mmCIF file of C-alpha atoms and ligand atoms in Angstrom:
data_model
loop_
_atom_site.group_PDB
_atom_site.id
_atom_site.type_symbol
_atom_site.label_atom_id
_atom_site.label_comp_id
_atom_site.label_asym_id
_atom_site.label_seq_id
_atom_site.Cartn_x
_atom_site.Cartn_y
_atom_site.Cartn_z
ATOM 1 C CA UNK A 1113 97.835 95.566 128.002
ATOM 2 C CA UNK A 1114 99.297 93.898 124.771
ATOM 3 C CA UNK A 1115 99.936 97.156 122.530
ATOM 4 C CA UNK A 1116 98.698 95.557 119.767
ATOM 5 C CA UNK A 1117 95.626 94.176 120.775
ATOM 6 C CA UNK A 1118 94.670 97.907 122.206
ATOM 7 C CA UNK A 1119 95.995 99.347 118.462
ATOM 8 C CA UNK A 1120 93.620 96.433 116.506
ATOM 9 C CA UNK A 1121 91.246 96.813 118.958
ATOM 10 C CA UNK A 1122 91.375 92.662 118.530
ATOM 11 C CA UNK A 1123 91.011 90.177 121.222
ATOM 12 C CA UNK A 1124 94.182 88.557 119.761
ATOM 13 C CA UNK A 1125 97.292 89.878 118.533
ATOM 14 C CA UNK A 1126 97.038 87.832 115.834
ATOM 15 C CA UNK A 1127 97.112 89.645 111.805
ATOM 16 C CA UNK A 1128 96.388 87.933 108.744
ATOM 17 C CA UNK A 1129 98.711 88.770 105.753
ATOM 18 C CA UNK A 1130 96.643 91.077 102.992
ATOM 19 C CA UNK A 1131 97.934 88.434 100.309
ATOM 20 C CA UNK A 1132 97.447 89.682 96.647
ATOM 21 C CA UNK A 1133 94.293 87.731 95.071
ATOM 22 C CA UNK A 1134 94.299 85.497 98.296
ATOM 23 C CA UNK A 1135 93.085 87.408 101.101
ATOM 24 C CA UNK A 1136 89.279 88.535 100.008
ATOM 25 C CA UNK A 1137 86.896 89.962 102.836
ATOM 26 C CA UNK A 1138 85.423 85.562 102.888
ATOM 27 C CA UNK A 1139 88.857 85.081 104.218
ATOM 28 C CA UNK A 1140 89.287 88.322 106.005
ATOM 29 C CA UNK A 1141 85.982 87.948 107.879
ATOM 30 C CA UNK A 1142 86.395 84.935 109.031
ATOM 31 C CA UNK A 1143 89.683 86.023 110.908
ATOM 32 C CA UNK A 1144 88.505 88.655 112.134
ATOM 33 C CA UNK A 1145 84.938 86.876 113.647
ATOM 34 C CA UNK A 1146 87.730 84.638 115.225
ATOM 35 C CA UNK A 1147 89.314 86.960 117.230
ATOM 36 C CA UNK A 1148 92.469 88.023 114.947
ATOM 37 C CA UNK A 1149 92.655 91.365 112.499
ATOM 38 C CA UNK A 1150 91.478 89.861 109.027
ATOM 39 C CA UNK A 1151 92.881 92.032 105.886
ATOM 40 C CA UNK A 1152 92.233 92.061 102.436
ATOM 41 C CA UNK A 1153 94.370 92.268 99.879
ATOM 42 C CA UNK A 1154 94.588 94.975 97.627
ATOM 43 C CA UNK A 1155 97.366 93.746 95.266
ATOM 44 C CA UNK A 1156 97.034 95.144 91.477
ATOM 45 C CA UNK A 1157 93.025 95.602 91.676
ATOM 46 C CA UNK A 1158 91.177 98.742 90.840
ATOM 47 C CA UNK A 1159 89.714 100.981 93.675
ATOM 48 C CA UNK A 1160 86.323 100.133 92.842
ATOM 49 C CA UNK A 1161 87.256 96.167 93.626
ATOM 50 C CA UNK A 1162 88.876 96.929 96.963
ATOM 51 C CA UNK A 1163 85.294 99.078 97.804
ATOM 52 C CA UNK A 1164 83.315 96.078 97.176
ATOM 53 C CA UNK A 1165 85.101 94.290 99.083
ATOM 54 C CA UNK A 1166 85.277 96.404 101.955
ATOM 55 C CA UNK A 1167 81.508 96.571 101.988
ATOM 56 C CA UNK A 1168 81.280 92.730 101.742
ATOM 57 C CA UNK A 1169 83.299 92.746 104.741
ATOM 58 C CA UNK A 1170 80.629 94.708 106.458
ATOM 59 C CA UNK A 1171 78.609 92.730 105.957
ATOM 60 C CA UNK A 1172 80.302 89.851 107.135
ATOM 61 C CA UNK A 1173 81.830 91.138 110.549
ATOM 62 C CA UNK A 1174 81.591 93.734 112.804
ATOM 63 C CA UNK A 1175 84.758 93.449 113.912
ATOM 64 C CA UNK A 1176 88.262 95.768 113.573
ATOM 65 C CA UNK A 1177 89.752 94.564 109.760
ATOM 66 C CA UNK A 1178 92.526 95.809 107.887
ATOM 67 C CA UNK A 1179 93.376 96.420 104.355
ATOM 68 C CA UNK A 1180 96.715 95.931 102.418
ATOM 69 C CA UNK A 1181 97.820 98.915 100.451
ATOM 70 C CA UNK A 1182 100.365 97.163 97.433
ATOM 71 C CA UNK A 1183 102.772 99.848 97.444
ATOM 72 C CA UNK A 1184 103.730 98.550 93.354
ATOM 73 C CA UNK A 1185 100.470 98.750 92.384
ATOM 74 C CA UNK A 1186 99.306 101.352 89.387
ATOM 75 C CA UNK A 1187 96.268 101.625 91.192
ATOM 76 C CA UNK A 1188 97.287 102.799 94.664
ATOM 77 C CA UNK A 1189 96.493 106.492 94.576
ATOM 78 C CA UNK A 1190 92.679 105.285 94.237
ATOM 79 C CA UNK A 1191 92.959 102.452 96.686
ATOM 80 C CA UNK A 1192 93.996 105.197 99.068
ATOM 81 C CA UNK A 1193 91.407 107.338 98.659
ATOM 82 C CA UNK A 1194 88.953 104.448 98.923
ATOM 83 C CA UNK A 1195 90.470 103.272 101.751
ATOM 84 C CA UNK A 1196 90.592 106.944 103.634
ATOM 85 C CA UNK A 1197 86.500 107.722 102.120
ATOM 86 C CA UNK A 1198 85.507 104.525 103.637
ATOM 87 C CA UNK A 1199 87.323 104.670 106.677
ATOM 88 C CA UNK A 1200 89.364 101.485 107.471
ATOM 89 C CA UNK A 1201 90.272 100.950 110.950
ATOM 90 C CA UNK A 1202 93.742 99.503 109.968
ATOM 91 C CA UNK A 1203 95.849 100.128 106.497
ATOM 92 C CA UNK A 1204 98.825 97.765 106.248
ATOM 93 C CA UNK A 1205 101.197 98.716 103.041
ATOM 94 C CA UNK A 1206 103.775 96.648 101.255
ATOM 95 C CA UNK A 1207 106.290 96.433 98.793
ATOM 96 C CA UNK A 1208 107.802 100.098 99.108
ATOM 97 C CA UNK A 1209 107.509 102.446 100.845
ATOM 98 C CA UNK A 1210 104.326 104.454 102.129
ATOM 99 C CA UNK A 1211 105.897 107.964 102.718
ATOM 100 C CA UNK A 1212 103.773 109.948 99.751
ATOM 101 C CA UNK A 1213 100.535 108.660 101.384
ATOM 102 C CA UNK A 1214 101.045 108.932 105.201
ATOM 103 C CA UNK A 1215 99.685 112.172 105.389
ATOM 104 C CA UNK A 1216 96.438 110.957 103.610
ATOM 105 C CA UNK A 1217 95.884 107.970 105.433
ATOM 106 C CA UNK A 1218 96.385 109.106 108.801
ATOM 107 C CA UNK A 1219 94.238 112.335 108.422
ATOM 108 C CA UNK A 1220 91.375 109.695 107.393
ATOM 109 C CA UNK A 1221 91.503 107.909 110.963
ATOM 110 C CA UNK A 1222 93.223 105.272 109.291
ATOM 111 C CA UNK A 1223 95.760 103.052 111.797
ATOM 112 C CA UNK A 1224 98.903 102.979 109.398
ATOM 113 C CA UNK A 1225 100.919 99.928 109.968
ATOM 114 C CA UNK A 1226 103.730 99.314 107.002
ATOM 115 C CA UNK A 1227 105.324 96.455 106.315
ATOM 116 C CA UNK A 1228 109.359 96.367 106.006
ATOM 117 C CA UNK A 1229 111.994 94.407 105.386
ATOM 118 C CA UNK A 1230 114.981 96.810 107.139
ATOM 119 C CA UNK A 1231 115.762 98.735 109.989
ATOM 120 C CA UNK A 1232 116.705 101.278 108.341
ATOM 121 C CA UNK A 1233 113.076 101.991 106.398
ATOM 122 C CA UNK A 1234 111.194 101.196 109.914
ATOM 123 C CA UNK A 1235 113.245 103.909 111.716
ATOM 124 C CA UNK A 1236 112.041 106.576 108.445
ATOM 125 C CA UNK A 1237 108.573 105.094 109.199
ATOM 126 C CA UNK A 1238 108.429 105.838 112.636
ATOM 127 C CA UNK A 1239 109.472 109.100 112.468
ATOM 128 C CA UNK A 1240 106.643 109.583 109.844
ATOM 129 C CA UNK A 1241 103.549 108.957 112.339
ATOM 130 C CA UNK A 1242 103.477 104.836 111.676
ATOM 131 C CA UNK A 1243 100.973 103.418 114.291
ATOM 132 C CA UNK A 1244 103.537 100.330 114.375
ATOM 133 C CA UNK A 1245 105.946 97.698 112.129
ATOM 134 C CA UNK A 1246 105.762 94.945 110.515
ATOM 135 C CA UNK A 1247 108.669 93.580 110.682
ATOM 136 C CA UNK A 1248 108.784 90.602 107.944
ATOM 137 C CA UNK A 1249 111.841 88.264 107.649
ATOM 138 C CA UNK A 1250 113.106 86.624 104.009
ATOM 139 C CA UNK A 1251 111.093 83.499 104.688
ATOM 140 C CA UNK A 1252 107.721 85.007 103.664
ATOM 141 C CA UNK A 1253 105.944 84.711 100.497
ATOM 142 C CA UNK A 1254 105.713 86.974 97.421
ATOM 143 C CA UNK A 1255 107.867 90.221 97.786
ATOM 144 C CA UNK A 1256 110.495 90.066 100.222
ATOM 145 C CA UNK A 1257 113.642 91.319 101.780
ATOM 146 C CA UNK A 1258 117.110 89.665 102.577
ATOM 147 C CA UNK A 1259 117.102 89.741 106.352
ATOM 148 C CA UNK A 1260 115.822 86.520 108.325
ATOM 149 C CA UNK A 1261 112.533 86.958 110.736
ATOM 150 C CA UNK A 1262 114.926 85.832 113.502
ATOM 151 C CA UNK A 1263 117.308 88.249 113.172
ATOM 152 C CA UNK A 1264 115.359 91.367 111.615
ATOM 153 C CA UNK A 1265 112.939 91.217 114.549
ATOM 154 C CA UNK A 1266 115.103 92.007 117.286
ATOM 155 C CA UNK A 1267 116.664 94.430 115.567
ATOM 156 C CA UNK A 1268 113.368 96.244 114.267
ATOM 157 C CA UNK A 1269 112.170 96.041 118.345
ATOM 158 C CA UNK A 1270 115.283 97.923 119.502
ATOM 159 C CA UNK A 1271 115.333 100.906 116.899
ATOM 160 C CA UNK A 1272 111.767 101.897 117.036
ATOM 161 C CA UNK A 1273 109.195 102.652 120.253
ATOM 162 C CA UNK A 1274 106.199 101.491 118.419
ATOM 163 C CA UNK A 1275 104.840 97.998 118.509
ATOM 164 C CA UNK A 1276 106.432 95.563 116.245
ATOM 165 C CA UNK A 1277 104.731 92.565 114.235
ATOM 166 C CA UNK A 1278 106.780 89.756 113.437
ATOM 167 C CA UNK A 1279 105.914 87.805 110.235
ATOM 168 C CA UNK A 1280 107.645 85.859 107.464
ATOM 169 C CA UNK A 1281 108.251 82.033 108.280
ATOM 170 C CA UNK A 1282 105.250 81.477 110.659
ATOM 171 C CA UNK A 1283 103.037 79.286 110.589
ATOM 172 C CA UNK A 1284 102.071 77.586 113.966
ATOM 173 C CA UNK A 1285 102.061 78.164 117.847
ATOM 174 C CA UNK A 1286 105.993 77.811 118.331
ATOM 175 C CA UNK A 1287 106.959 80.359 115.968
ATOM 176 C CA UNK A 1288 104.104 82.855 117.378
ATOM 177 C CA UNK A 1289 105.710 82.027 121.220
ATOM 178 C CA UNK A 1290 109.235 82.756 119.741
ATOM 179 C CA UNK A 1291 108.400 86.306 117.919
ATOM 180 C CA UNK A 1292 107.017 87.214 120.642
ATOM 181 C CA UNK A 1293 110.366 86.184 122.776
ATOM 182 C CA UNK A 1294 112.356 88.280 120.185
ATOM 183 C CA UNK A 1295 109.981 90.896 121.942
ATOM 184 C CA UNK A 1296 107.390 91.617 119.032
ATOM 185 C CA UNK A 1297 104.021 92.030 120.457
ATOM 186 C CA UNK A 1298 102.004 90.683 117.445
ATOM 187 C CA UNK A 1299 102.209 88.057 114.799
ATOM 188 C CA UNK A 1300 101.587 87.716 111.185
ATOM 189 C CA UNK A 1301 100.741 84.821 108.888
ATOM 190 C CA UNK A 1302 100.298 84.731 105.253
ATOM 191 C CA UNK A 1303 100.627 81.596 103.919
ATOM 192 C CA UNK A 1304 98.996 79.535 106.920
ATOM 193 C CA UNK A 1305 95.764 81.520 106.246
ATOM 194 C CA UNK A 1306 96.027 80.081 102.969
ATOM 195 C CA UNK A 1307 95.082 76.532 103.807
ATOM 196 C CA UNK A 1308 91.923 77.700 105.446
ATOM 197 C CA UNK A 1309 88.266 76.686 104.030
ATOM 198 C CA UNK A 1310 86.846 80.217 103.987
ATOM 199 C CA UNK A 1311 90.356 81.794 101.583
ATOM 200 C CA UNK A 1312 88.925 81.638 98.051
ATOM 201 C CA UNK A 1313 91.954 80.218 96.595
ATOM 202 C CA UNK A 1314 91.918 77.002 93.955
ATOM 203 C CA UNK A 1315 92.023 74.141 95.759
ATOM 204 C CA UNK A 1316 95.160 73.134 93.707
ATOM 205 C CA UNK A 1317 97.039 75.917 95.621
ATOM 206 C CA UNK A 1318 96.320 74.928 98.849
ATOM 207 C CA UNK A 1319 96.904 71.442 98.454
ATOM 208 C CA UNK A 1320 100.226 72.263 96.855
ATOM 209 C CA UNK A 1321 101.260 74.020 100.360
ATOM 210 C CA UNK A 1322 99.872 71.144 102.257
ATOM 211 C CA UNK A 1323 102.017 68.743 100.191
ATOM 212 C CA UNK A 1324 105.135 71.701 99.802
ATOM 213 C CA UNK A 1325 108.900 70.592 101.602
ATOM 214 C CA UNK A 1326 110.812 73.173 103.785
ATOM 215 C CA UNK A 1327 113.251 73.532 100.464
ATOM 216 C CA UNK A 1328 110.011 74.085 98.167
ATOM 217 C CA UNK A 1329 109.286 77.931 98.877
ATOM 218 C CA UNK A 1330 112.176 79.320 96.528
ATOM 219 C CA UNK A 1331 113.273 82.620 95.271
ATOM 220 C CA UNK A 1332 113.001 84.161 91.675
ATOM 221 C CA UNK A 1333 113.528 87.750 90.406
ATOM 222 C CA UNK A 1334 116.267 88.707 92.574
ATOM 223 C CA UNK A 1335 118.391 89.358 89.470
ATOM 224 C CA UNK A 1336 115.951 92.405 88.432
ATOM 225 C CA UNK A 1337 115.430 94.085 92.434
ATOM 226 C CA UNK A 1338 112.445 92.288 92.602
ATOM 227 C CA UNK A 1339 112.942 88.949 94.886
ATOM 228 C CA UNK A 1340 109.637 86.932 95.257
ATOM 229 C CA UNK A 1341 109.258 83.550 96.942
ATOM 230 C CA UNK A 1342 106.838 80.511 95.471
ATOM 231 C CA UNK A 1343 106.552 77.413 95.380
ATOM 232 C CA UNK A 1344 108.845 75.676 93.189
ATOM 233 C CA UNK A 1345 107.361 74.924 89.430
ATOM 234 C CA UNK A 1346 107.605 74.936 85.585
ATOM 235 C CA UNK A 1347 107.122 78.946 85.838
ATOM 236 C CA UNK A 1348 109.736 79.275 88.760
ATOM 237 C CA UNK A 1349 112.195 76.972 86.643
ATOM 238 C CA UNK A 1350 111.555 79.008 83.529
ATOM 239 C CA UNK A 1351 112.234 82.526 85.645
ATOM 240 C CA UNK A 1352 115.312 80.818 86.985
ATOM 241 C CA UNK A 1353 116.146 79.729 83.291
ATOM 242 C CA UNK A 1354 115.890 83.483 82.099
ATOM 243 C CA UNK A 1355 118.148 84.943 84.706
ATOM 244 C CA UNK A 1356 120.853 82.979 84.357
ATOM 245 C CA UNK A 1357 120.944 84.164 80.461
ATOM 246 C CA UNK A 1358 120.750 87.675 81.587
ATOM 247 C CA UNK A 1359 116.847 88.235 80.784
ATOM 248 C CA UNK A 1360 115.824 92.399 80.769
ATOM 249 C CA UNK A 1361 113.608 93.811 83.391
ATOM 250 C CA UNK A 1362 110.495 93.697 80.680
ATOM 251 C CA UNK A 1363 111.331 89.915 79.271
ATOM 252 C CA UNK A 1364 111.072 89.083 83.011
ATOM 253 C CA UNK A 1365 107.935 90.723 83.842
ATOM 254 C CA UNK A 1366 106.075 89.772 80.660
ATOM 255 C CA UNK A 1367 106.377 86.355 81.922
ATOM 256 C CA UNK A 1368 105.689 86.807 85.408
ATOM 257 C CA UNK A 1369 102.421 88.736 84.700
ATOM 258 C CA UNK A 1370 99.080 87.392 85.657
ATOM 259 C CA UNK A 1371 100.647 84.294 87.074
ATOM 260 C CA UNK A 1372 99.039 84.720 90.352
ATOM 261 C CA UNK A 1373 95.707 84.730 88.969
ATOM 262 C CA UNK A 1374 96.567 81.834 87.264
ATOM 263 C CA UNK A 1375 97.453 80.177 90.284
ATOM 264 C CA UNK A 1376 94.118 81.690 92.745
ATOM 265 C CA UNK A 1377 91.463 81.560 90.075
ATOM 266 C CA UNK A 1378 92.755 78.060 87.580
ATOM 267 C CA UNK A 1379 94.535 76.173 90.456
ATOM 268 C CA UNK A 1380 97.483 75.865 87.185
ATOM 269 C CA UNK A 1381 100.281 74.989 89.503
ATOM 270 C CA UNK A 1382 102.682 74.257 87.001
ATOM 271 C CA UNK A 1383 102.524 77.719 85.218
ATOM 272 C CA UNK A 1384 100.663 79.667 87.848
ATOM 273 C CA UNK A 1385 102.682 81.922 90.586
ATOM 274 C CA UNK A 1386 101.859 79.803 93.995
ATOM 275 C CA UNK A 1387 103.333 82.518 96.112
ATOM 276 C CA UNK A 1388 103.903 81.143 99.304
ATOM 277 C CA UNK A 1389 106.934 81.562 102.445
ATOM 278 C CA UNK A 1390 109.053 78.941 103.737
ATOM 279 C CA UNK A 1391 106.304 77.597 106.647
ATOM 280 C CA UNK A 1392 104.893 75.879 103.529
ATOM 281 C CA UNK A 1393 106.362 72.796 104.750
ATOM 282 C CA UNK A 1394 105.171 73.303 108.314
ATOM 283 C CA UNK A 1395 101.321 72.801 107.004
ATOM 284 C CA UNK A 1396 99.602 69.839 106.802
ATOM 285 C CA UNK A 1397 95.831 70.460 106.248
ATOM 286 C CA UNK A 1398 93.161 72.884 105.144
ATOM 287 C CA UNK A 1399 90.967 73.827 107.897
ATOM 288 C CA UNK A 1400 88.510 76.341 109.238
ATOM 289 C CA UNK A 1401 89.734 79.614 110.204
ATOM 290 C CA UNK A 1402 88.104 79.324 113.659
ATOM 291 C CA UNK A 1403 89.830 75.867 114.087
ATOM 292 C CA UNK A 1404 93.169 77.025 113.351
ATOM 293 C CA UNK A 1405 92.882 79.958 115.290
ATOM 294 C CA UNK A 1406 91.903 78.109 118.054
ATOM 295 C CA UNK A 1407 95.069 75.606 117.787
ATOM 296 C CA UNK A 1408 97.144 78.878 117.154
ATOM 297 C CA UNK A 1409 96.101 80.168 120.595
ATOM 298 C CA UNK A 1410 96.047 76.907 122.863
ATOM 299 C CA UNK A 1411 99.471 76.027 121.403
ATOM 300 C CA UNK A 1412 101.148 79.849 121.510
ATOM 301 C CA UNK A 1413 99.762 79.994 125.362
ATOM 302 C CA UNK A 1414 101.408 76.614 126.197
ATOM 303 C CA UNK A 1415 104.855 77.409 124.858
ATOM 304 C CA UNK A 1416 104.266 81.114 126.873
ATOM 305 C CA UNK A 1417 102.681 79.263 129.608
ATOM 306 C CA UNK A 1418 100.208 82.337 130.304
ATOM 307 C CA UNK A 1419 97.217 83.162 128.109
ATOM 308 C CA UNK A 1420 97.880 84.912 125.413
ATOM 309 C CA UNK A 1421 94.665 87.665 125.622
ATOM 310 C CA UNK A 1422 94.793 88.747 129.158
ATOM 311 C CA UNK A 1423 97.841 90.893 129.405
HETATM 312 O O1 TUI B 1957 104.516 93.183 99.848
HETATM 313 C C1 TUI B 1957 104.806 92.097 100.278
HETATM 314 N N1 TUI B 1957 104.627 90.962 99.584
HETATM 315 C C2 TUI B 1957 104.078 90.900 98.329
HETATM 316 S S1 TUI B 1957 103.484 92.186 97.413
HETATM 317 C C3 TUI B 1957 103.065 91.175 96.183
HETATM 318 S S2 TUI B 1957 102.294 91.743 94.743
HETATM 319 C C4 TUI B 1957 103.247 91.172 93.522
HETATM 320 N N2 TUI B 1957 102.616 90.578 92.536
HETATM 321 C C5 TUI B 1957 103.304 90.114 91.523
HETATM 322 C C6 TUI B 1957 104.669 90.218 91.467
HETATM 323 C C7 TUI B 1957 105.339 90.812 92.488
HETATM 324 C C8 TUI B 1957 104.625 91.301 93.546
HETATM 325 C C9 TUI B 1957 103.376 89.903 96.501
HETATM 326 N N3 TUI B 1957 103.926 89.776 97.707
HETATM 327 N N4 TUI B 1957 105.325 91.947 101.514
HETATM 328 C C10 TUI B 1957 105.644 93.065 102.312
HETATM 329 C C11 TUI B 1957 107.026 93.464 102.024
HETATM 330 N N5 TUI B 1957 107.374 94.678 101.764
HETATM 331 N N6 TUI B 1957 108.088 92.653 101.990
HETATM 332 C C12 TUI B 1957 109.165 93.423 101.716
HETATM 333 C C13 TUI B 1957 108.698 94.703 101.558
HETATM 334 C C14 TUI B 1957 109.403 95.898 101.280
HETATM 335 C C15 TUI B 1957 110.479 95.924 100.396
HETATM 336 C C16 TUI B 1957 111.116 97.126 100.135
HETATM 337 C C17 TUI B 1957 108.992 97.076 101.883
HETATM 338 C C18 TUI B 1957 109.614 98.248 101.606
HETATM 339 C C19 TUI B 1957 110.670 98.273 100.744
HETATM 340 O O2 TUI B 1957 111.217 99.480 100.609
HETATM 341 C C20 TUI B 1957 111.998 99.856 99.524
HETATM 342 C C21 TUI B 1957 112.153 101.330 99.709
HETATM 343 O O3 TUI B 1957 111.471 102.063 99.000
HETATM 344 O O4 TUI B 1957 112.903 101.688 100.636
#
C-alpha cells in the first residue's frame, strides 16, 4: 500500500498546503470530506485561534486532518502545546526547522511531517523521528527555498527511507503523475486549493490567481534571507524598490507586515501580499473542493494509467 495513504490514514495521497490566513478548517474540511488530508494553517495566530479552529474542524469532518506549525511564528511554543493537548493526527511545520519541538509533538501521538527545502535539513529530520518529507521545490508560494520541485524531489527520495511529498509548482493531474514518477508517494498543493469555493479567501485573491501568467508568481525578500513568492503588485514593486537601495532587515519587514491579511480579509491586491507559487498560471477557475479533487484524481490516474487509491 501507498505509504502515505497508510501514514494519513486518507483514501488519497493527496495534502493540502496549511497556507497562512488561507487554509481555515471551511477549507480544510472540505479536503479532507473529499478524500485528501485537509490542514489548517497556523501562520502568526495565537494558540487559542488555532484551538477554535481545530474544534470547528470537528465538527465539520470526521476524517484524518493536519495542522501547519509556522516555524517563524512568535506564537509557536503555544500552537504546539495546543496542537499536542488536542491531539492532531498530522502536524506539518514550515519555515525552519522543527528540531526543539520533535520531542513534544511526537510524544503527543502527533504524525510529524516537516516541510523542507534541502537535502541536507531532510536527512537531520529523519534522523530526528520525522514520520515523512515534504519535499517543496522554489516554485511554491510564500516562504521558499532555491532548489526546483523537479530536481529537489529526487534527490530528497534517495537520501531519506521515509515517504516523501512533493509540492511547490503543482497544480493539476500532470504534475501529481510526474512527482510521483520522481518517486514521491504523495502530493501537495497550496495555491490550487486557493481557487476553491469553500477557502475563505477575498474573492479578489482568487480571481487574481485565476487571471495570474506563469511569469506573475515572483520573488521578494531574498536580499534579507527571507525569499517569499506572490503575485506581482504595487507592494511586490515597492519591496523590489527597497532592496535594490539596500533597505535594513526592519525597513523591510515594517512594510511587509500584515500584508497577507490585507490580501485574505480586504481582497487589496495592489497593496495586499497575494502569496501564491508559480502554478498560478496553470488555474483557470474557482471551484468546489470535491470537484477539483475529483478532476485531480481522474486526470493523475490517466497519466499513471492505474488508479491512484488501490495500491
Ligand atoms: O513555510 C512555508 N511557506 C510559508 S510560511 C509563510 S508565513 C509568512 N508570512 C509572512 C511573511 C513571511 C512568511 C508563508 N509561506 N513553506 C514551507 C517551507 N519551509 N518552505 C521552505 C521552508 C524552509 C526553509 C528553511 C524550511 C526549513 C528551513 O530551514 C532553515 C534551517 O533552519 O535549516
Amino acid at each position: 500500500m501507498n505509504r502515505v495513504r497508510k501514514l494519513l490514514g486518507t483514501k488519497y495521497p493527496i495534502v493540502q498546503g496549511g497556507m497562512a490566513w488561507v487554509a481555515t478548517a471551511d477549507l480544510a474540511a472540505a479536503v479532507s470530506n473529499a478524500g485528501g488530508l485537509g490542514i489548517i494553517g497556523a501562520g502568526h495566530a495565537p494558540g487559542d485561534w488555532v484551538l477554535g479552529q481545530i474544534r470547528r474542524m470537528r465538527e465539520l469532518t470526521d476524517k484524518p486532518f493536519g495542522v501547519n506549525v509556522m516555524l517563524m511564528s512568535p506564537a509557536v511554543q503555544d500552537v504546539v502545546a495546543v496542537v499536542v493537548a488536542e491531539r492532531v493526527p498530522v502536524v506539518t511545520t514550515g519555515a525552519g526547522s522543527p528540531g526543539p519541538y520533535m520531542e513534544a509533538l511526537k510524544s503527543g501521538g502527533c504524525k510529524v511531517i516537516p516541510v523542507v527545502a534541502s537535502v541536507v535539513l531532510a536527512r537531520r529530520l529523519e534522523r530526528m523521528g520525522a514520520d515523512a518529507i515534504i519535499a517543496e521545490g522554489c516554485e511554491a508560494g510564500g516562504h521558499i527555498g532555491e532548489v526546483s520541485t523537479l530536481a529537489l524531489v529526487p534527490q530528497v527520495v534517495d537520501a531519506v527511507a521515509v515517504p516523501v511529498i512533493a509540492a511547490g509548482g503543482i497544480a493539476d493531474g500532470r504534475g501529481i503523475a510526474a512527482v510521483l514518477m520522481l518517486g514521491a508517494e504523495g502530493v501537495q498543493l497550496g495555491t490550487r486549493f486557493i481557487c476553491t469555493t469553500e477557502c475563505e479567501a477575498h474573492i479578489n485573491y482568487k480571481e487574481a490567481i485565476v487571471g495570474a501568467g506563469e511569469r506573475d508568481a515572483v520573488v521578494c525578500g531574498s536580499s534579507i534571507g527571507h525569499p517569499v513568492r506572490a503575485l506581482k503588485n504595487q507592494l511586490t514593486r515597492e519591496i523590489a524598490a527597497l532592496e535594490r537601495q539596500g533597505a535594513s532587515d526592519e525597513e523591510l519587514q515594517r512594510l511587509g507586515a500584515g500584508r497577507l491579511r490585507l490580501a485574505f480579509e480586504q481582497g487589496d491586491v495592489r497593496n495586499g501580499s497575494l502569496m501564491a507559487g508559480q502554478s498560478a498560471g496553470l488555474i483557470k477557475d474557482v471551484r468546489p473542493t470535491r470537484d477539483l479533487m475529483a478532476a485531480l484524481v481522474e486526470q493523475t490516474e490517466r497519466c499513471l494509467g492505474r488508479p491512484l487509491w488501490k495500491d
